[in-house]
Amino acid sequence: MADQPDAPLTRIQQKNRDLILEGALTAFSLHGFRGATVDQIAEAAGLSKPNVLYYFATKDDIHKTLLTTLLDMWLAPMIRIDPNGEPLDEVLAYVSAKLDMSQRFPRESRLFAYEILQGAPHLSEILGGSLRGLVDTAAAILQGWMDQGRLAPVDPHHLIFSIWALTQHYADFDVQVRAVLGPGHDPFIEARPFIGDLYRKVLAV
Amino acid sequence: MADQPDAPLTRIQQKNRDLILEGALTAFSLHGFRGATVDQIAEAAGLSKPNVLYYFATKDDIHKTLLTTLLDMWLAPMIRIDPNGEPLDEVLAYVSAKLDMSQRFPRESRLFAYEILQGAPHLSEILGGSLRGLVDTAAAILQGWMDQGRLAPVDPHHLIFSIWALTQHYADFDVQVRAVLGPGHDPFIEARPFIGDLYRKVLAV
DNA sequence: TCCATTGTTGACCAAATGGTCAGGATCACG
DNA sequence: CGTGATCCTGACCATTTGGTCAACAATGGA
């Protein structure tokens, strides 16, 4: 158990922890926390099960590490909203960035989806804490623009929820989207102009 | 094993099967298929575990029965779109009905969410079969209205996806929505005008 | 080269869990 | 009220699975 705080990781530790987290991301995003087994994670990581448990004390530990590690990356686009930018451009850039994340990081999207569906046992404090703060900040910026008449007035919190819902849908419900569209369609290519158009109309003054 | 086809169910069979499905809906929607145990289902149903397995051969059987039974109800609102109705009213009625379902049947919404996240192992044929047919029909109606200039032209399939995403988000991600909004907010009361307003703008000619 | 630290694993364990079964309780109906 | 069908359960089983451990291998600095 290499759990001393601040102990700088050796090269091997760094590499194997990365392998494990990578394998676990695949396993958890495919089967959920309960559905993924340590054996699956070990195999995906190319390590033996005891070795996985050598680097992380418990399966839960791996899961928690993944979630908290990836949360920052997941929320990064929202922080980049610039209060001094052109309102509509800023929102559209955020929307586009979120759709990019769904396209490039579907495993991460599903990981979070499982966690929230489950009732967010590991993230509940964060949801009501720092995430809420982040959203409130972004909502305040949006509200400011609306007050200035530079965006159509809509509820900023629900505007943000709608962006999350619309973009993450294409990662989380990928199978359904593809099944319904049938072969010969690229969901993301089609979704991009649709969603962009949608927010242009919603937010046009 | 009471599995003869067409055998009419006795009163007791009817009641206990209903109890089991009800308990299983709660358990599966809370923990997912893998996460829910037969014991949990039995307890939620107020029956013993062997008795549960007396009415359904396997846990998988319960799950499959639930999914296929509830799918019709879940898709019903889409079928009610009336080609002869007023286009915008019809769409808004569908949106409102879907939001009602999220509010009144969040367990069902989560059940399906888990299934799709999992890769839809039980629903894959249906997704690409009858569901796809249903969506294509609805999309054709929408496209017709757009061609007549009675709705703004947007991709009808992705319009439908957006309605699913926006409405189901409030059921599936309930914890997140509530955590971010904080106490003293009713997500659904707020979401209703927001989403209605959104589609009015998107579809206005 | 030496050796303490770090890394790795086969074998194993206890608990959880899906499912079985023999036998007893209850019900429905002639 | 008798009896066959239906209903119910305690006890049990096999498998899966998270996690442990003793022993062995590799590493790297002095």
mmCIF file of C-alpha atoms (C1' of nucleotides) in Angstrom, chain D residues 4-20:
data_model
loop_
_atom_site.group_PDB
_atom_site.id
_atom_site.type_symbol
_atom_site.label_atom_id
_atom_site.label_comp_id
_atom_site.label_asym_id
_atom_site.label_seq_id
_atom_site.Cartn_x
_atom_site.Cartn_y
_atom_site.Cartn_z
ATOM 1 C "C1'" DG D 4 -55.088 -32.249 -6.694
ATOM 2 C "C1'" DA D 5 -53.006 -28.012 -8.111
ATOM 3 C "C1'" DT D 6 -50.975 -23.986 -6.665
ATOM 4 C "C1'" DC D 7 -48.238 -21.421 -3.483
ATOM 5 C "C1'" DC D 8 -44.472 -20.750 -0.188
ATOM 6 C "C1'" DT D 9 -40.112 -21.359 2.414
ATOM 7 C "C1'" DG D 10 -35.906 -22.940 5.162
ATOM 8 C "C1'" DA D 11 -31.957 -24.928 4.093
ATOM 9 C "C1'" DC D 12 -28.686 -25.578 0.844
ATOM 10 C "C1'" DC D 13 -25.346 -25.200 -3.205
ATOM 11 C "C1'" DA D 14 -22.064 -23.401 -6.749
ATOM 12 C "C1'" DT D 15 -20.064 -19.487 -8.449
ATOM 13 C "C1'" DT D 16 -18.395 -14.997 -8.395
ATOM 14 C "C1'" DT D 17 -15.876 -11.560 -6.416
ATOM 15 C "C1'" DG D 18 -13.374 -8.204 -3.386
ATOM 16 C "C1'" DG D 19 -9.578 -8.640 -0.896
ATOM 17 C "C1'" DT D 20 -5.265 -10.985 1.716
#
